[in-house]
XYZ file of C-alpha atoms in Angstrom:
319
model
C 28.426 3.795 29.739
C 28.293 3.486 33.485
C 29.475 5.970 36.112
C 32.052 3.452 37.075
C 33.702 3.536 33.719
C 33.769 7.388 33.853
C 35.369 7.123 37.320
C 37.941 4.708 35.965
C 38.724 7.184 33.024
C 39.100 10.026 35.490
C 41.395 8.028 37.729
C 43.580 7.178 34.731
C 43.757 10.795 33.613
C 44.684 11.962 37.078
C 47.385 9.355 37.198
C 48.933 10.746 34.013
C 47.668 8.042 31.648
C 45.861 8.379 28.344
C 42.192 7.605 27.593
C 40.557 7.340 24.217
C 37.220 9.259 24.080
C 34.508 9.853 21.511
C 33.537 13.259 20.244
C 31.078 14.284 17.642
C 33.926 14.779 15.145
C 36.475 11.892 15.640
C 37.733 9.874 18.517
C 40.418 11.568 20.646
C 43.472 10.322 22.558
C 43.178 12.300 25.808
C 45.412 13.250 28.557
C 45.518 15.856 31.397
C 46.218 19.084 29.478
C 47.982 20.559 32.541
C 50.337 17.546 33.015
C 53.301 17.808 30.554
C 54.315 14.168 31.280
C 50.867 12.908 30.435
C 50.834 15.036 27.272
C 54.175 13.489 26.369
C 52.524 10.034 26.386
C 50.155 11.235 23.646
C 53.058 12.309 21.444
C 54.915 9.052 22.070
C 51.884 6.856 21.275
C 50.995 8.663 18.096
C 54.472 9.224 16.886
C 53.568 12.898 16.656
C 56.162 15.642 16.190
C 56.686 17.675 19.459
C 56.047 20.986 17.644
C 52.588 19.862 16.419
C 50.124 21.414 18.853
C 47.112 19.630 20.528
C 43.528 20.861 21.018
C 42.362 21.171 24.600
C 38.843 19.913 25.190
C 37.034 21.783 27.956
C 33.792 21.118 29.981
C 31.019 23.615 29.128
C 31.400 25.328 32.568
C 35.058 26.148 31.991
C 36.150 29.758 32.106
C 38.022 30.713 28.953
C 40.139 33.013 31.020
C 41.619 30.096 32.783
C 43.052 28.908 29.461
C 43.533 31.997 27.305
C 45.355 35.199 28.191
C 43.100 37.254 25.886
C 39.529 36.385 25.035
C 38.164 38.808 22.351
C 34.453 39.484 21.925
C 34.304 37.445 18.725
C 35.600 34.370 20.593
C 32.908 34.728 23.270
C 30.223 35.044 20.561
C 31.416 31.995 18.652
C 31.656 29.905 21.870
C 28.174 30.944 22.860
C 26.807 30.063 19.448
C 28.564 26.778 18.704
C 29.865 25.202 21.938
C 29.377 22.321 22.574
C 30.202 21.665 18.940
C 32.769 21.163 16.136
C 34.510 24.510 16.502
C 37.997 25.064 17.766
C 39.179 28.534 18.684
C 42.860 29.528 18.732
C 43.627 32.200 21.393
C 46.616 33.568 23.138
C 47.884 30.994 25.645
C 47.359 31.453 29.380
C 50.613 30.964 31.266
C 49.367 27.946 33.145
C 48.998 25.992 29.869
C 52.054 23.876 29.252
C 54.139 24.657 26.154
C 54.019 20.855 25.519
C 50.349 21.199 24.649
C 50.862 24.158 22.274
C 53.943 22.829 20.425
C 56.001 25.556 22.020
C 53.736 28.359 20.719
C 52.125 31.233 22.647
C 48.693 30.247 21.374
C 46.319 27.494 22.509
C 43.439 25.620 20.663
C 40.292 25.171 22.653
C 36.905 23.593 22.158
C 33.874 22.020 23.910
C 32.916 18.788 22.221
C 29.344 17.793 21.544
C 29.150 14.228 22.671
C 27.377 13.109 25.852
C 30.191 10.738 26.882
C 32.853 13.232 26.348
C 30.919 15.862 28.264
C 30.394 13.435 31.045
C 34.108 12.706 31.277
C 35.104 16.428 31.049
C 32.696 17.386 33.773
C 33.847 14.593 36.036
C 37.420 15.397 35.378
C 36.706 19.165 35.893
C 39.632 20.320 33.820
C 40.958 20.337 30.241
C 41.797 17.201 28.340
C 44.322 17.533 25.458
C 43.093 15.244 22.803
C 44.317 14.872 19.223
C 42.744 12.185 17.001
C 43.270 8.718 18.369
C 45.352 7.366 15.455
C 48.994 7.019 14.480
C 50.316 10.444 13.314
C 49.196 11.259 9.772
C 46.954 8.163 9.355
C 43.238 8.086 8.796
C 41.304 9.605 11.755
C 39.168 7.106 13.857
C 35.372 7.442 13.922
C 34.604 4.339 15.979
C 36.094 2.682 19.062
C 37.112 -0.315 16.927
C 39.263 2.113 14.767
C 41.127 3.145 17.886
C 41.688 -0.524 18.862
C 43.022 -1.197 15.378
C 45.596 1.607 15.785
C 46.763 1.012 19.291
C 45.634 -2.471 20.556
C 46.383 -2.658 24.294
C 48.649 0.438 24.349
C 45.730 2.623 25.347
C 44.460 1.492 28.785
C 40.848 2.518 28.225
C 38.759 3.309 25.152
C 35.338 4.874 25.901
C 33.028 3.518 23.307
C 30.452 6.202 22.273
C 29.484 4.617 19.013
C 30.194 6.120 15.525
C 30.975 9.852 15.425
C 27.985 11.942 14.326
C 30.073 14.456 12.229
C 33.035 12.378 11.205
C 35.424 15.178 10.182
C 37.591 17.199 12.462
C 36.471 20.536 13.825
C 36.677 23.895 12.107
C 39.667 25.814 13.452
C 39.364 29.518 13.667
C 42.320 31.610 14.641
C 41.424 34.682 16.748
C 44.915 35.305 18.134
C 45.875 37.887 15.492
C 42.637 40.067 15.298
C 40.131 39.295 12.692
C 38.935 35.588 12.439
C 40.925 33.364 10.056
C 39.822 29.842 9.156
C 42.806 27.527 9.369
C 40.879 24.291 8.912
C 37.440 24.034 7.414
C 34.924 21.874 9.087
C 31.162 21.512 9.780
C 31.017 25.186 11.022
C 31.261 27.160 7.827
C 32.368 30.720 6.897
C 28.734 31.803 6.619
C 28.061 30.581 10.241
C 31.074 32.565 11.513
C 30.054 35.650 9.644
C 26.545 35.451 10.916
C 27.745 35.349 14.529
C 30.691 37.769 14.417
C 29.601 40.202 11.776
C 32.954 39.641 10.016
C 33.589 37.274 7.113
C 36.625 35.108 8.094
C 39.491 34.854 5.769
C 41.056 31.604 4.685
C 44.694 31.448 5.879
C 46.033 31.584 2.270
C 44.276 34.925 1.748
C 44.972 36.486 5.191
C 47.453 39.347 5.161
C 48.527 39.011 8.726
C 51.331 37.879 10.902
C 52.387 34.195 10.385
C 49.532 31.829 11.517
C 50.013 29.662 14.542
C 50.621 26.053 13.827
C 47.416 23.966 14.210
C 46.248 20.364 14.107
C 45.761 18.631 10.786
C 47.368 21.240 8.546
C 50.241 19.261 7.152
C 50.205 18.707 3.318
C 49.794 14.968 3.891
C 47.391 13.974 6.630
C 44.322 11.752 7.199
C 45.971 9.411 4.723
C 45.571 5.631 3.935
C 48.683 3.595 3.788
C 47.728 2.491 0.284
C 48.692 4.992 -2.496
C 45.637 7.008 -3.446
C 44.657 9.613 -5.989
C 41.715 11.884 -6.658
C 40.115 11.475 -10.068
C 37.353 13.441 -11.744
C 34.208 11.445 -12.223
C 34.408 11.543 -16.028
C 37.933 10.254 -16.008
C 37.363 7.563 -13.463
C 36.389 4.646 -15.738
C 39.356 5.255 -18.004
C 41.834 5.522 -15.130
C 40.461 2.416 -13.511
C 40.729 0.449 -16.845
C 44.275 1.654 -17.412
C 45.475 0.497 -13.915
C 43.650 -2.772 -14.301
C 45.351 -3.378 -17.616
C 48.600 -2.721 -15.999
C 47.832 -5.486 -13.514
C 47.016 -3.254 -10.515
C 44.283 -4.221 -8.127
C 42.337 -1.019 -7.574
C 39.831 -0.003 -4.964
C 37.420 2.788 -5.762
C 35.667 5.319 -3.550
C 32.846 6.571 -5.722
C 30.369 9.385 -5.352
C 26.782 8.386 -5.217
C 26.993 4.969 -6.993
C 29.364 2.055 -6.828
C 31.995 1.674 -9.529
C 34.512 -1.190 -9.796
C 35.854 -2.888 -6.729
C 35.128 -0.512 -3.867
C 32.615 1.671 -2.059
C 30.360 4.627 -2.687
C 29.446 7.487 -0.320
C 26.277 9.643 -0.619
C 26.299 12.681 -2.817
C 25.590 14.826 0.222
C 28.426 16.673 2.022
C 27.423 15.901 5.696
C 26.692 12.175 5.005
C 29.851 11.863 2.887
C 32.029 13.436 5.620
C 30.392 11.164 8.250
C 31.369 8.010 6.292
C 34.661 9.145 4.746
C 37.179 7.905 7.243
C 35.447 4.495 7.786
C 35.341 3.991 4.057
C 39.034 4.895 3.648
C 39.894 2.442 6.430
C 37.913 -0.376 4.841
C 39.587 0.197 1.437
C 43.008 0.397 3.123
C 42.490 -3.024 4.526
C 41.457 -4.411 1.058
C 44.884 -5.371 -0.173
C 44.656 -3.018 -3.169
C 47.675 -1.665 -5.003
C 46.040 1.742 -5.450
C 42.948 3.627 -4.377
C 40.941 5.944 -6.703
C 38.784 8.468 -5.068
C 36.154 10.221 -7.251
C 36.586 13.993 -6.657
C 33.492 15.620 -5.144
C 32.227 19.010 -6.366
C 34.347 22.071 -5.531
C 31.671 24.320 -3.985
C 31.681 25.630 -0.416
C 29.411 22.881 0.941
C 32.235 20.397 0.130
C 35.125 22.485 1.362
C 35.838 20.408 4.463
C 35.621 17.147 2.637
C 37.885 18.384 -0.216
C 40.440 19.648 2.339
C 40.689 16.128 3.973
C 40.835 14.397 0.535
C 43.591 16.646 -0.765
C 45.717 15.853 2.275
C 44.882 12.160 2.169
C 46.212 11.758 -1.366
C 49.202 14.100 -1.078
C 52.660 12.488 -1.405
C 55.599 13.051 0.976
C 57.696 14.603 -1.794
């Protein structure tokens, strides 16, 4: 990617336009985080509810005090250990951060992405870029530039192509706005990593006995979802469920674990590799013209926590 393309992206951002950019997690749909009108373009393009907050991506040199009103020691330690990287910190909002970015809340979500193209853009822009995933709201997150084009066509004036995303699942979100760390969304940075750095084991939100959690990206019951109806099935039950649906006349796509089964795909029996390939596999199956998708349920241990979180939301119904 040439400097001229980065300059073009910066010019678009400064003009209040949106730009799609790669990160190590998923592709983001970015706009100037300090420009409410530009932020509104993100919501309009995605069809995203206005009360659903965005994550602000920062250059590594940014001062947290410019974006957060209170920066506890644990936040500084986590930023030093994992930024650039797939970790988002929720802190009390600085007054300069528009409420449009935070969904009207008094907290702000911040991270520094670990992708050379994203970092080059952020350094050239020299400010924060609000960037949710570059997909229609609730749909499967994009992990390639082609996925972004599939979602938006020419509605996004510039898509920076940084290749496939290295992590492939959204960042871990840790809330530090209410005292002790609470994991709102699991990701590649796990609870053991957070404990090692802060000295405190983070609580999962459902176990936290604190004030109500701030709203955060990607926490709706149904999210990251294919348009084809999908369900999670235990491996032992998968052949029987597949046979029953086929007997009913349904055309079924399968996302299996470790080995192919039926008409579909398989992902490795390894949490990082599975997470890296998950969204691309779901998109491919979603284009397959199937009546239903069956997803073999991965193990339930901590190593698979982020994958299982995404899969549960992907198969949830709107009821």
